[in-house]
Coordinates of C-alpha atoms in Angstrom, one line a residue:
X1 CA 29.9 81.1 180.7
X2 CA 30.9 79.7 184.1
X3 CA 34.2 77.9 184.8
X4 CA 34.5 74.6 183.1
X5 CA 36.3 71.3 183.9
X6 CA 38.9 72.3 181.3
X7 CA 39.5 75.6 183.2
X8 CA 40.2 73.5 186.3
X9 CA 42.4 71.2 184.4
X10 CA 44.5 74.0 182.9
X11 CA 45.0 75.6 186.3
X12 CA 46.0 72.3 188.0
X13 CA 48.3 71.2 185.2
X14 CA 50.2 74.4 185.5
X15 CA 50.5 74.1 189.2
X16 CA 51.6 70.4 188.9
X17 CA 54.5 71.7 186.8
X18 CA 55.4 74.4 189.2
X19 CA 55.2 72.1 192.3
X20 CA 57.4 69.6 190.5
X21 CA 60.2 72.1 190.5
X22 CA 60.3 72.5 194.3
X23 CA 62.9 70.7 196.4
X24 CA 61.8 68.0 198.8
X25 CA 62.5 70.3 201.8
X26 CA 60.1 73.0 200.5
X27 CA 57.1 71.3 201.9
X28 CA 58.1 71.6 205.5
X29 CA 58.1 75.4 205.3
X30 CA 55.2 77.4 206.7
X31 CA 52.7 78.3 203.9
X32 CA 52.2 82.0 203.4
X33 CA 50.3 83.5 206.4
X34 CA 48.7 80.2 207.2
X35 CA 48.9 78.0 210.3
X36 CA 49.8 75.1 208.1
X37 CA 53.1 74.1 206.5
X38 CA 53.2 73.6 202.7
X39 CA 52.7 69.8 202.9
X40 CA 49.5 70.3 205.0
X41 CA 48.4 72.9 202.5
X42 CA 48.9 70.6 199.6
X43 CA 47.1 67.8 201.4
X44 CA 44.2 70.1 202.1
X45 CA 44.0 70.6 198.3
X46 CA 43.8 66.8 197.8
X47 CA 40.9 66.7 200.3
X48 CA 39.2 69.6 198.6
X49 CA 39.4 68.1 195.1
X50 CA 38.4 64.6 196.1
X51 CA 35.5 65.7 198.3
X52 CA 34.2 68.1 195.7
X53 CA 34.3 65.2 193.2
X54 CA 32.4 62.9 195.6
X55 CA 29.8 65.6 196.1
X56 CA 28.8 65.2 192.4
X57 CA 29.9 61.7 191.4
X58 CA 27.1 59.6 192.7
X59 CA 23.7 58.9 191.0
X60 CA 22.1 60.6 194.0
X61 CA 24.6 63.3 195.3
X62 CA 24.3 64.3 198.9
X63 CA 22.1 67.4 199.4
X64 CA 22.4 68.1 203.1
X65 CA 26.0 67.4 204.0
X66 CA 29.4 66.1 202.7
X67 CA 29.8 62.5 201.9
X68 CA 29.9 60.9 205.4
X69 CA 33.5 59.9 205.6
X70 CA 35.3 60.2 209.0
X71 CA 38.4 62.3 209.0
X72 CA 41.4 60.7 210.7
X73 CA 43.3 62.4 213.6
X74 CA 45.7 65.1 212.5
X75 CA 48.8 63.7 210.8
X76 CA 51.0 66.2 212.6
X77 CA 50.4 67.8 216.1
X78 CA 48.3 70.9 215.7
X79 CA 47.6 70.2 212.0
X80 CA 44.3 69.9 210.2
X81 CA 42.3 66.7 210.0
X82 CA 43.1 65.5 206.5
X83 CA 41.9 62.3 204.8
X84 CA 44.5 62.3 202.0
X85 CA 48.1 62.6 203.2
X86 CA 51.0 62.3 200.8
X87 CA 53.7 60.0 202.1
X88 CA 56.4 62.3 203.5
X89 CA 59.0 59.8 202.4
X90 CA 58.2 60.4 198.8
X91 CA 59.0 64.1 198.9
X92 CA 58.0 66.4 196.0
X93 CA 57.4 63.5 193.6
X94 CA 54.8 62.0 195.9
X95 CA 53.0 65.3 196.4
X96 CA 52.9 66.0 192.7
X97 CA 51.6 62.5 192.0
X98 CA 48.9 62.8 194.6
X99 CA 48.0 66.4 193.5
X100 CA 47.7 65.3 189.9
X101 CA 45.5 62.2 190.8
X102 CA 43.1 64.2 193.0
X103 CA 42.8 66.9 190.5
X104 CA 42.0 64.3 187.9
X105 CA 39.1 63.0 189.9
X106 CA 37.5 66.5 190.1
X107 CA 38.2 67.1 186.4
X108 CA 36.6 63.8 185.4
X109 CA 33.5 64.4 187.5
X110 CA 33.0 68.0 186.5
X111 CA 33.5 67.1 182.8
X112 CA 30.9 64.3 182.8
X113 CA 28.3 65.3 185.5
X114 CA 24.8 65.2 184.0
X115 CA 23.1 68.5 183.4
X116 CA 21.1 69.5 186.4
X117 CA 23.2 67.4 188.8
X118 CA 23.6 69.2 192.1
X119 CA 25.7 68.4 195.2
X120 CA 25.9 69.9 198.7
X121 CA 28.4 72.6 199.8
X122 CA 28.0 74.7 202.9
X123 CA 28.3 77.9 200.8
X124 CA 25.5 76.8 198.5
X125 CA 24.4 73.5 196.8
X126 CA 26.2 73.6 193.5
X127 CA 26.6 72.2 190.0
X128 CA 29.6 71.1 187.9
X129 CA 30.6 74.6 187.0
X130 CA 30.4 75.7 190.7
X131 CA 32.5 72.8 191.8
X132 CA 35.0 73.5 189.1
X133 CA 35.1 77.2 190.2
X134 CA 35.6 76.1 193.8
X135 CA 38.4 73.8 192.7
X136 CA 40.1 76.5 190.8
X137 CA 39.8 78.9 193.7
X138 CA 41.3 76.5 196.2
X139 CA 44.1 75.5 193.7
X140 CA 45.2 79.1 192.8
X141 CA 44.9 80.5 196.4
X142 CA 46.7 77.7 198.1
X143 CA 49.1 77.3 195.2
X144 CA 49.9 81.0 195.8
X145 CA 50.4 80.3 199.5
X146 CA 52.8 77.4 198.8
X147 CA 54.8 79.2 196.0
X148 CA 55.0 82.5 197.9
X149 CA 56.5 80.6 200.9
X150 CA 59.3 79.6 198.5
X151 CA 59.8 83.2 197.3
X152 CA 58.2 82.3 193.9
X153 CA 55.8 84.6 192.1
X154 CA 52.6 83.2 190.8
X155 CA 49.7 84.5 188.7
X156 CA 47.1 82.3 187.1
X157 CA 45.2 82.9 183.9
X158 CA 43.1 86.1 184.2
X159 CA 40.3 84.8 181.9
X160 CA 39.8 81.7 184.1
X161 CA 39.9 83.8 187.3
X162 CA 37.4 86.3 185.8
X163 CA 35.0 83.4 185.3
X164 CA 35.5 82.2 188.8
X165 CA 34.7 85.6 190.2
X166 CA 31.6 85.8 188.1
X167 CA 30.4 82.4 189.3
X168 CA 31.2 82.2 193.0
X169 CA 32.2 85.8 194.0
X170 CA 29.3 87.7 192.5
X171 CA 29.3 90.5 195.1
X172 CA 33.0 91.2 194.9
X173 CA 34.1 94.6 193.7
X174 CA 35.8 94.3 190.4
X175 CA 38.6 96.1 188.7
X176 CA 40.6 95.3 185.5
X177 CA 42.8 92.9 187.5
X178 CA 40.9 89.7 188.2
X179 CA 43.8 88.1 190.2
X180 CA 44.2 91.0 192.5
X181 CA 40.4 91.1 192.9
X182 CA 40.4 87.4 194.0
X183 CA 43.4 88.0 196.4
X184 CA 41.4 90.8 198.0
X185 CA 38.2 88.8 198.2
X186 CA 40.1 86.0 199.9
X187 CA 41.9 88.0 202.5
X188 CA 45.3 87.8 200.8
X189 CA 46.3 91.4 200.5
X190 CA 47.7 93.6 203.2
X191 CA 44.4 95.5 203.5
X192 CA 42.2 92.4 203.7
X193 CA 44.6 90.0 205.6
X194 CA 42.7 88.3 208.4
X195 CA 39.2 89.3 207.2
X196 CA 36.5 86.6 207.1
X197 CA 35.4 85.7 203.6
X198 CA 33.3 83.2 201.8
X199 CA 32.2 82.5 198.2
X200 CA 28.6 81.8 197.1
X201 CA 28.5 78.5 195.3
X202 CA 24.8 78.3 194.9
X203 CA 23.3 77.9 191.5
X204 CA 21.7 81.1 190.3
X205 CA 19.4 81.9 187.4

């Protein structure tokens, strides 16, 4: 069985609780080994969740590109172009509220998308399970980046991560430690840091 909307919900609910414990000044720290700070990294997650939801939510999902919204200029000099930017004046509470709301969009769409519904992604046109897997991957990896920047350990549910690996990392070498396998596949171990990587979100079988 591939990842489900409920898998995505369980992962993002857990991260929502973890993020809520961070102080307001945590979000200006550089995210682990990224060019972004933690606020930019969280905002990137909002974009991911919302755009993944929009790739499947319509009656006729786009098959050749993302939904054609225009990204605004970077909110901070040198930062990424992000559509959804939590108001910095709201601190941790604002980020948590926005994260929960954007995650809810993807959850709702993945939970209710008709069978056979497909939407574009550059790593492979995908279905609800694929977009749930991509959402989980973005959430856990960037959640790891944010929490590690605060010196906080993080390990998501191994069963969910195993399903993610099966669904969108089919060629990844596997061990008995799914979380370590995903960190290696995504360039987040000392041995793989800086290596190019990509998942395969296409529908197979």
